[in-house]
Amino acid sequence: MATIAELEQTIDTRHQQLTVLLELTTQQEATIEQGHMNELMRILGVKQRLIEEFVSLSDQFKRDFDSFATRPSFSDVYRERNEACNSMHQELLAREAKCQETLTTSRDEIGEQLVRGDGARRAAAGYGGSVKPRPQGGGLDLSSDA
């Protein structure tokens, strides 16, 4: 069974993780806006590992919290920090949803551009195939030398 001090340490760690995740999300948003997909993949890789750690720690915190026979009592500082964690988590989820929406919109726009570009290429190819080039030389000689 965890102690109050261990739960408080977990709150501190969660707060640190969420702070880093929000900083990475700021980088992610800028990278999406700039269209730098390679950098986005790097950021998402870092975030994925941190998110997995955060989820694991949060699950452990819940189990430890629930293991107390009576509700554990935290100082005001830790109660406020835990509330801040909850707010930060909600902010993170909202910003992630917005990033996903932006990426989906961008993907759809790129897809439409590709379809339009492909249609234009097909039209040009079709038009190009129907135009017969004029023969250059080797035609009928109408001059009269006789």
Tab-separated table of N, CA and C in Angstrom:
chain	number	residue	atom	x	y	z
A	1	MET	N	0.845	-1.179	0.000
A	1	MET	CA	0.000	0.000	0.000
A	1	MET	C	0.892	1.244	0.000
A	2	ALA	N	0.536	2.186	-0.850
A	2	ALA	CA	1.310	3.424	-0.969
A	2	ALA	C	1.045	4.343	0.216
A	3	THR	N	1.996	5.188	0.461
A	3	THR	CA	1.837	6.191	1.519
A	3	THR	C	1.358	7.500	0.889
A	4	ILE	N	0.928	8.419	1.741
A	4	ILE	CA	0.520	9.736	1.256
A	4	ILE	C	1.702	10.404	0.533
A	5	ALA	N	2.895	10.280	1.096
A	5	ALA	CA	4.088	10.879	0.480
A	5	ALA	C	4.334	10.302	-0.918
A	6	GLU	N	4.109	9.003	-1.089
A	6	GLU	CA	4.284	8.385	-2.404
A	6	GLU	C	3.226	8.883	-3.387
A	7	LEU	N	2.003	9.043	-2.905
A	7	LEU	CA	0.953	9.589	-3.768
A	7	LEU	C	1.290	11.022	-4.183
A	8	GLU	N	1.814	11.793	-3.234
A	8	GLU	CA	2.195	13.171	-3.547
A	8	GLU	C	3.326	13.201	-4.568
A	9	GLN	N	4.271	12.290	-4.443
A	9	GLN	CA	5.356	12.201	-5.425
A	9	GLN	C	4.796	11.843	-6.799
A	10	THR	N	3.810	10.972	-6.825
A	10	THR	CA	3.171	10.601	-8.088
A	10	THR	C	2.480	11.812	-8.704
A	11	ILE	N	1.835	12.618	-7.883
A	11	ILE	CA	1.194	13.841	-8.385
A	11	ILE	C	2.248	14.761	-8.997
A	12	ASP	N	3.378	14.923	-8.312
A	12	ASP	CA	4.467	15.752	-8.846
A	12	ASP	C	4.957	15.224	-10.197
A	13	THR	N	5.142	13.928	-10.278
A	13	THR	CA	5.637	13.319	-11.517
A	13	THR	C	4.631	13.490	-12.647
A	14	ARG	N	3.358	13.271	-12.354
A	14	ARG	CA	2.313	13.469	-13.371
A	14	ARG	C	2.308	14.919	-13.859
A	15	HIS	N	2.466	15.853	-12.929
A	15	HIS	CA	2.478	17.272	-13.297
A	15	HIS	C	3.655	17.564	-14.232
A	16	GLN	N	4.818	17.013	-13.916
A	16	GLN	CA	5.998	17.201	-14.772
A	16	GLN	C	5.768	16.594	-16.156
A	17	GLN	N	5.200	15.401	-16.189
A	17	GLN	CA	4.934	14.744	-17.468
A	17	GLN	C	3.959	15.562	-18.312
A	18	LEU	N	2.908	16.052	-17.684
A	18	LEU	CA	1.922	16.840	-18.420
A	18	LEU	C	2.519	18.152	-18.921
A	19	THR	N	3.396	18.747	-18.139
A	19	THR	CA	4.065	19.976	-18.568
A	19	THR	C	4.874	19.715	-19.835
A	20	VAL	N	5.627	18.631	-19.843
A	20	VAL	CA	6.426	18.275	-21.022
A	20	VAL	C	5.513	17.944	-22.203
A	21	LEU	N	4.441	17.200	-21.951
A	21	LEU	CA	3.511	16.852	-23.030
A	21	LEU	C	2.884	18.100	-23.648
A	22	LEU	N	2.538	19.071	-22.828
A	22	LEU	CA	1.959	20.309	-23.361
A	22	LEU	C	3.000	21.101	-24.156
A	23	GLU	N	4.243	21.102	-23.708
A	23	GLU	CA	5.317	21.764	-24.470
A	23	GLU	C	5.512	21.075	-25.820
A	24	LEU	N	5.499	19.751	-25.812
A	24	LEU	CA	5.631	19.004	-27.065
A	24	LEU	C	4.441	19.256	-27.984
A	25	THR	N	3.267	19.422	-27.401
A	25	THR	CA	2.075	19.701	-28.197
A	25	THR	C	2.191	21.064	-28.869
A	26	THR	N	2.782	22.030	-28.180
A	26	THR	CA	3.019	23.343	-28.790
A	26	THR	C	3.939	23.191	-30.002
A	27	GLN	N	4.988	22.391	-29.853
A	27	GLN	CA	5.888	22.118	-30.981
A	27	GLN	C	5.144	21.394	-32.097
A	28	GLN	N	4.299	20.447	-31.714
A	28	GLN	CA	3.521	19.675	-32.680
A	28	GLN	C	2.614	20.602	-33.490
A	29	GLU	N	1.934	21.510	-32.821
A	29	GLU	CA	1.029	22.437	-33.507
A	29	GLU	C	1.790	23.298	-34.513
A	30	ALA	N	2.952	23.800	-34.110
A	30	ALA	CA	3.765	24.628	-35.011
A	30	ALA	C	4.253	23.807	-36.202
A	31	THR	N	4.647	22.582	-35.945
A	31	THR	CA	5.149	21.707	-37.003
A	31	THR	C	4.050	21.375	-38.004
A	32	ILE	N	2.850	21.139	-37.512
A	32	ILE	CA	1.718	20.866	-38.403
A	32	ILE	C	1.436	22.094	-39.260
A	33	GLU	N	1.419	23.257	-38.636
A	33	GLU	CA	1.138	24.499	-39.358
A	33	GLU	C	2.171	24.748	-40.452
A	34	GLN	N	3.426	24.410	-40.173
A	34	GLN	CA	4.506	24.622	-41.140
A	34	GLN	C	4.596	23.495	-42.164
A	35	GLY	N	3.893	22.394	-41.925
A	35	GLY	CA	3.897	21.284	-42.864
A	35	GLY	C	5.155	20.436	-42.835
A	36	HIS	N	5.877	20.443	-41.721
A	36	HIS	CA	7.109	19.656	-41.597
A	36	HIS	C	6.785	18.266	-41.039
A	37	MET	N	6.430	17.362	-41.915
A	37	MET	CA	5.952	16.052	-41.488
A	37	MET	C	7.046	15.184	-40.871
A	38	ASN	N	8.284	15.296	-41.315
A	38	ASN	CA	9.361	14.499	-40.704
A	38	ASN	C	9.565	14.898	-39.252
A	39	GLU	N	9.569	16.194	-38.987
A	39	GLU	CA	9.719	16.684	-37.615
A	39	GLU	C	8.501	16.282	-36.782
A	40	LEU	N	7.333	16.309	-37.394
A	40	LEU	CA	6.115	15.891	-36.692
A	40	LEU	C	6.233	14.438	-36.239
A	41	MET	N	6.741	13.577	-37.093
A	41	MET	CA	6.891	12.163	-36.738
A	41	MET	C	7.856	11.994	-35.565
A	42	ARG	N	8.920	12.791	-35.543
A	42	ARG	CA	9.872	12.724	-34.434
A	42	ARG	C	9.193	13.144	-33.130
A	43	ILE	N	8.463	14.240	-33.166
A	43	ILE	CA	7.771	14.738	-31.973
A	43	ILE	C	6.750	13.711	-31.492
A	44	LEU	N	5.995	13.143	-32.417
A	44	LEU	CA	4.978	12.157	-32.031
A	44	LEU	C	5.605	10.916	-31.408
A	45	GLY	N	6.779	10.526	-31.877
A	45	GLY	CA	7.479	9.383	-31.285
A	45	GLY	C	7.859	9.653	-29.839
A	46	VAL	N	8.378	10.853	-29.584
A	46	VAL	CA	8.740	11.241	-28.216
A	46	VAL	C	7.486	11.291	-27.349
A	47	LYS	N	6.435	11.890	-27.895
A	47	LYS	CA	5.188	12.016	-27.129
A	47	LYS	C	4.590	10.649	-26.803
A	48	GLN	N	4.653	9.729	-27.751
A	48	GLN	CA	4.054	8.411	-27.539
A	48	GLN	C	4.662	7.718	-26.325
A	49	ARG	N	5.981	7.765	-26.231
A	49	ARG	CA	6.637	7.134	-25.075
A	49	ARG	C	6.217	7.813	-23.773
A	50	LEU	N	6.172	9.131	-23.784
A	50	LEU	CA	5.796	9.872	-22.583
A	50	LEU	C	4.327	9.634	-22.219
A	51	ILE	N	3.471	9.536	-23.212
A	51	ILE	CA	2.052	9.260	-22.959
A	51	ILE	C	1.888	7.883	-22.326
A	52	GLU	N	2.626	6.904	-22.831
A	52	GLU	CA	2.551	5.559	-22.251
A	52	GLU	C	2.978	5.577	-20.788
A	53	GLU	N	4.044	6.317	-20.487
A	53	GLU	CA	4.492	6.437	-19.095
A	53	GLU	C	3.435	7.143	-18.250
A	54	PHE	N	2.840	8.198	-18.797
A	54	PHE	CA	1.816	8.956	-18.083
A	54	PHE	C	0.597	8.083	-17.779
A	55	VAL	N	0.147	7.334	-18.759
A	55	VAL	CA	-1.022	6.461	-18.567
A	55	VAL	C	-0.725	5.408	-17.511
A	56	SER	N	0.443	4.807	-17.589
A	56	SER	CA	0.828	3.791	-16.607
A	56	SER	C	0.873	4.381	-15.200
A	57	LEU	N	1.496	5.548	-15.071
A	57	LEU	CA	1.591	6.199	-13.766
A	57	LEU	C	0.211	6.607	-13.250
A	58	SER	N	-0.641	7.085	-14.137
A	58	SER	CA	-1.996	7.481	-13.734
A	58	SER	C	-2.803	6.279	-13.261
A	59	ASP	N	-2.662	5.163	-13.958
A	59	ASP	CA	-3.351	3.936	-13.530
A	59	ASP	C	-2.856	3.490	-12.158
A	60	GLN	N	-1.540	3.544	-11.971
A	60	GLN	CA	-0.969	3.166	-10.676
A	60	GLN	C	-1.454	4.110	-9.579
A	61	PHE	N	-1.511	5.396	-9.872
A	61	PHE	CA	-1.997	6.387	-8.909
A	61	PHE	C	-3.429	6.059	-8.490
A	62	LYS	N	-4.273	5.731	-9.465
A	62	LYS	CA	-5.671	5.397	-9.154
A	62	LYS	C	-5.744	4.154	-8.279
A	63	ARG	N	-4.964	3.134	-8.622
A	63	ARG	CA	-4.972	1.912	-7.806
A	63	ARG	C	-4.497	2.209	-6.385
A	64	ASP	N	-3.415	2.969	-6.270
A	64	ASP	CA	-2.892	3.315	-4.941
A	64	ASP	C	-3.893	4.156	-4.161
A	65	PHE	N	-4.508	5.117	-4.826
A	65	PHE	CA	-5.495	5.980	-4.175
A	65	PHE	C	-6.678	5.147	-3.676
A	66	ASP	N	-7.141	4.225	-4.524
A	66	ASP	CA	-8.295	3.388	-4.172
A	66	ASP	C	-7.968	2.359	-3.096
A	67	SER	N	-6.692	2.100	-2.851
A	67	SER	CA	-6.317	1.087	-1.862
A	67	SER	C	-6.481	1.585	-0.423
A	68	PHE	N	-6.644	2.873	-0.236
A	68	PHE	CA	-6.848	3.407	1.111
A	68	PHE	C	-8.258	3.074	1.579
A	69	ALA	N	-8.359	2.681	2.852
A	69	ALA	CA	-9.674	2.364	3.423
A	69	ALA	C	-10.537	3.621	3.492
A	70	THR	N	-9.925	4.726	3.827
A	70	THR	CA	-10.626	6.010	3.830
A	70	THR	C	-9.919	6.922	2.840
A	71	ARG	N	-10.643	7.878	2.368
A	71	ARG	CA	-10.071	8.792	1.370
A	71	ARG	C	-8.829	9.477	1.939
A	72	PRO	N	-7.685	9.369	1.221
A	72	PRO	CA	-6.461	9.997	1.729
A	72	PRO	C	-6.588	11.521	1.714
A	73	SER	N	-5.968	12.141	2.679
A	73	SER	CA	-6.031	13.589	2.818
A	73	SER	C	-4.710	14.202	2.375
A	74	PHE	N	-4.785	15.065	1.364
A	74	PHE	CA	-3.606	15.746	0.849
A	74	PHE	C	-3.584	17.177	1.353
A	75	SER	N	-2.399	17.755	1.351
A	75	SER	CA	-2.284	19.176	1.680
A	75	SER	C	-2.947	19.976	0.557
A	76	ASP	N	-3.253	21.229	0.850
A	76	ASP	CA	-3.869	22.087	-0.164
A	76	ASP	C	-2.992	22.197	-1.410
A	77	VAL	N	-1.691	22.234	-1.198
A	77	VAL	CA	-0.756	22.340	-2.325
A	77	VAL	C	-0.928	21.152	-3.273
A	78	TYR	N	-0.995	19.940	-2.724
A	78	TYR	CA	-1.114	18.750	-3.572
A	78	TYR	C	-2.520	18.576	-4.118
A	79	ARG	N	-3.496	19.023	-3.386
A	79	ARG	CA	-4.865	18.976	-3.897
A	79	ARG	C	-4.963	19.901	-5.124
A	80	GLU	N	-4.382	21.101	-5.010
A	80	GLU	CA	-4.390	22.041	-6.132
A	80	GLU	C	-3.550	21.525	-7.301
A	81	ARG	N	-2.419	20.913	-6.991
A	81	ARG	CA	-1.568	20.380	-8.058
A	81	ARG	C	-2.283	19.236	-8.788
A	82	ASN	N	-3.006	18.399	-8.048
A	82	ASN	CA	-3.752	17.314	-8.680
A	82	ASN	C	-4.875	17.877	-9.557
A	83	GLU	N	-5.546	18.923	-9.087
A	83	GLU	CA	-6.576	19.572	-9.905
A	83	GLU	C	-5.945	20.178	-11.160
A	84	ALA	N	-4.753	20.757	-11.006
A	84	ALA	CA	-4.036	21.305	-12.163
A	84	ALA	C	-3.713	20.192	-13.160
A	85	CYS	N	-3.331	19.032	-12.645
A	85	CYS	CA	-3.057	17.881	-13.522
A	85	CYS	C	-4.302	17.516	-14.320
A	86	ASN	N	-5.435	17.489	-13.650
A	86	ASN	CA	-6.684	17.151	-14.343
A	86	ASN	C	-6.998	18.181	-15.428
A	87	SER	N	-6.800	19.464	-15.124
A	87	SER	CA	-7.041	20.525	-16.113
A	87	SER	C	-6.056	20.423	-17.275
A	88	MET	N	-4.800	20.177	-16.953
A	88	MET	CA	-3.777	20.046	-17.991
A	88	MET	C	-4.081	18.854	-18.896
A	89	HIS	N	-4.551	17.778	-18.299
A	89	HIS	CA	-4.892	16.588	-19.076
A	89	HIS	C	-6.037	16.898	-20.043
A	90	GLN	N	-7.055	17.610	-19.567
A	90	GLN	CA	-8.177	17.978	-20.432
A	90	GLN	C	-7.712	18.903	-21.564
A	91	GLU	N	-6.826	19.838	-21.234
A	91	GLU	CA	-6.274	20.735	-22.259
A	91	GLU	C	-5.498	19.935	-23.301
A	92	LEU	N	-4.710	18.987	-22.834
A	92	LEU	CA	-3.930	18.147	-23.737
A	92	LEU	C	-4.844	17.379	-24.689
A	93	LEU	N	-5.898	16.790	-24.150
A	93	LEU	CA	-6.836	16.035	-24.984
A	93	LEU	C	-7.494	16.932	-26.031
A	94	ALA	N	-7.890	18.144	-25.627
A	94	ALA	CA	-8.539	19.072	-26.560
A	94	ALA	C	-7.576	19.502	-27.669
A	95	ARG	N	-6.346	19.788	-27.295
A	95	ARG	CA	-5.364	20.219	-28.289
A	95	ARG	C	-4.993	19.080	-29.231
A	96	GLU	N	-4.923	17.867	-28.704
A	96	GLU	CA	-4.642	16.701	-29.549
A	96	GLU	C	-5.766	16.497	-30.563
A	97	ALA	N	-7.006	16.663	-30.117
A	97	ALA	CA	-8.147	16.523	-31.024
A	97	ALA	C	-8.075	17.581	-32.127
A	98	LYS	N	-7.695	18.795	-31.765
A	98	LYS	CA	-7.567	19.874	-32.751
A	98	LYS	C	-6.448	19.560	-33.745
A	99	CYS	N	-5.327	19.042	-33.261
A	99	CYS	CA	-4.226	18.649	-34.154
A	99	CYS	C	-4.684	17.569	-35.125
A	100	GLN	N	-5.415	16.601	-34.619
A	100	GLN	CA	-5.904	15.520	-35.473
A	100	GLN	C	-6.852	16.071	-36.535
A	101	GLU	N	-7.719	16.983	-36.129
A	101	GLU	CA	-8.658	17.594	-37.072
A	101	GLU	C	-7.906	18.370	-38.157
A	102	THR	N	-6.895	19.122	-37.756
A	102	THR	CA	-6.091	19.895	-38.708
A	102	THR	C	-5.376	18.972	-39.690
A	103	LEU	N	-4.796	17.895	-39.182
A	103	LEU	CA	-4.106	16.945	-40.059
A	103	LEU	C	-5.068	16.260	-41.023
A	104	THR	N	-6.254	15.917	-40.544
A	104	THR	CA	-7.254	15.279	-41.400
A	104	THR	C	-7.684	16.230	-42.511
A	105	THR	N	-7.920	17.486	-42.159
A	105	THR	CA	-8.295	18.488	-43.154
A	105	THR	C	-7.184	18.661	-44.180
A	106	SER	N	-5.957	18.741	-43.710
A	106	SER	CA	-4.805	18.891	-44.601
A	106	SER	C	-4.684	17.690	-45.534
A	107	ARG	N	-4.848	16.503	-44.985
A	107	ARG	CA	-4.773	15.280	-45.798
A	107	ARG	C	-5.844	15.293	-46.879
A	108	ASP	N	-7.069	15.690	-46.502
A	108	ASP	CA	-8.165	15.727	-47.469
A	108	ASP	C	-7.903	16.756	-48.570
A	109	GLU	N	-7.360	17.916	-48.188
A	109	GLU	CA	-7.039	18.947	-49.183
A	109	GLU	C	-5.961	18.462	-50.143
A	110	ILE	N	-4.948	17.802	-49.618
A	110	ILE	CA	-3.878	17.271	-50.470
A	110	ILE	C	-4.441	16.207	-51.409
A	111	GLY	N	-5.332	15.365	-50.889
A	111	GLY	CA	-5.967	14.350	-51.724
A	111	GLY	C	-6.756	14.972	-52.863
A	112	GLU	N	-7.494	16.040	-52.565
A	112	GLU	CA	-8.261	16.733	-53.605
A	112	GLU	C	-7.331	17.348	-54.646
A	113	GLN	N	-6.219	17.921	-54.198
A	113	GLN	CA	-5.254	18.505	-55.133
A	113	GLN	C	-4.671	17.430	-56.044
A	114	LEU	N	-4.389	16.276	-55.473
A	114	LEU	CA	-3.846	15.185	-56.285
A	114	LEU	C	-4.857	14.711	-57.319
A	115	VAL	N	-6.122	14.623	-56.910
A	115	VAL	CA	-7.165	14.194	-57.844
A	115	VAL	C	-7.305	15.217	-58.965
A	116	ARG	N	-7.328	16.516	-58.603
A	116	ARG	CA	-7.432	17.561	-59.630
A	116	ARG	C	-6.210	17.529	-60.545
A	117	GLY	N	-5.043	17.352	-59.977
A	117	GLY	CA	-3.820	17.288	-60.781
A	117	GLY	C	-3.827	16.091	-61.708
A	118	ASP	N	-4.318	14.960	-61.214
A	118	ASP	CA	-4.395	13.757	-62.034
A	118	ASP	C	-5.404	13.962	-63.154
A	119	GLY	N	-6.516	14.604	-62.844
A	119	GLY	CA	-7.528	14.891	-63.866
A	119	GLY	C	-6.970	15.798	-64.946
A	120	ALA	N	-6.204	16.789	-64.552
A	120	ALA	CA	-5.599	17.702	-65.524
A	120	ALA	C	-4.591	16.961	-66.398
A	121	ARG	N	-3.811	16.062	-65.784
A	121	ARG	CA	-2.851	15.275	-66.568
A	121	ARG	C	-3.576	14.379	-67.571
A	122	ARG	N	-4.679	13.781	-67.142
A	122	ARG	CA	-5.439	12.915	-68.054
A	122	ARG	C	-6.014	13.721	-69.212
A	123	ALA	N	-6.544	14.899	-68.888
A	123	ALA	CA	-7.108	15.744	-69.940
A	123	ALA	C	-6.022	16.155	-70.924
A	124	ALA	N	-4.875	16.548	-70.407
A	124	ALA	CA	-3.770	16.952	-71.277
A	124	ALA	C	-3.308	15.774	-72.128
A	125	ALA	N	-3.235	14.605	-71.520
A	125	ALA	CA	-2.817	13.416	-72.268
A	125	ALA	C	-3.851	13.081	-73.338
A	126	GLY	N	-5.129	13.194	-72.993
A	126	GLY	CA	-6.188	12.921	-73.965
A	126	GLY	C	-6.175	13.929	-75.095
A	127	TYR	N	-5.997	15.172	-74.753
A	127	TYR	CA	-5.936	16.219	-75.767
A	127	TYR	C	-4.704	16.038	-76.635
A	128	GLY	N	-3.590	15.744	-76.003
A	128	GLY	CA	-2.339	15.547	-76.736
A	128	GLY	C	-2.427	14.374	-77.686
A	129	GLY	N	-3.162	13.352	-77.321
A	129	GLY	CA	-3.281	12.172	-78.170
A	129	GLY	C	-4.181	12.406	-79.374
A	130	SER	N	-5.094	13.379	-79.282
A	130	SER	CA	-6.027	13.602	-80.381
A	130	SER	C	-5.488	14.591	-81.405
A	131	VAL	N	-4.477	15.317	-81.066
A	131	VAL	CA	-3.888	16.277	-82.000
A	131	VAL	C	-2.817	15.561	-82.806
A	132	LYS	N	-2.999	15.593	-84.119
A	132	LYS	CA	-2.032	14.949	-85.009
A	132	LYS	C	-0.996	15.990	-85.422
A	133	PRO	N	0.258	15.664	-85.255
A	133	PRO	CA	1.282	16.626	-85.662
A	133	PRO	C	1.290	16.794	-87.181
A	134	ARG	N	1.578	17.989	-87.614
A	134	ARG	CA	1.654	18.266	-89.056
A	134	ARG	C	2.951	17.675	-89.591
A	135	PRO	N	2.878	17.050	-90.733
A	135	PRO	CA	4.095	16.480	-91.294
A	135	PRO	C	5.091	17.579	-91.660
A	136	GLN	N	6.306	17.292	-91.422
A	136	GLN	CA	7.391	18.210	-91.749
A	136	GLN	C	8.122	17.637	-92.963
A	137	GLY	N	8.065	18.267	-94.064
A	137	GLY	CA	8.757	17.802	-95.270
A	137	GLY	C	8.250	16.439	-95.711
A	138	GLY	N	8.754	15.918	-96.784
A	138	GLY	CA	8.381	14.604	-97.259
A	138	GLY	C	6.965	14.553	-97.792
A	139	GLY	N	6.323	15.711	-97.911
A	139	GLY	CA	4.965	15.732	-98.430
A	139	GLY	C	4.971	15.805	-99.958
A	140	LEU	N	3.871	16.080	-100.534
A	140	LEU	CA	3.701	16.182	-101.985
A	140	LEU	C	4.386	17.448	-102.492
A	141	ASP	N	5.224	17.297	-103.494
A	141	ASP	CA	5.932	18.445	-104.069
A	141	ASP	C	5.085	19.011	-105.199
A	142	LEU	N	4.578	20.211	-105.016
A	142	LEU	CA	3.723	20.827	-106.025
A	142	LEU	C	4.482	21.804	-106.921
A	143	SER	N	5.735	21.913	-106.736
A	143	SER	CA	6.494	22.829	-107.592
A	143	SER	C	6.664	22.218	-108.985
A	144	SER	N	6.762	23.055	-109.937
A	144	SER	CA	6.847	22.543	-111.300
A	144	SER	C	8.196	22.925	-111.898
A	145	ASP	N	8.978	21.919	-112.217
A	145	ASP	CA	10.261	22.143	-112.869
A	145	ASP	C	10.127	21.845	-114.366
A	146	ALA	N	9.041	21.388	-114.773
A	146	ALA	CA	8.914	20.966	-116.151
A	146	ALA	C	8.493	22.021	-117.065
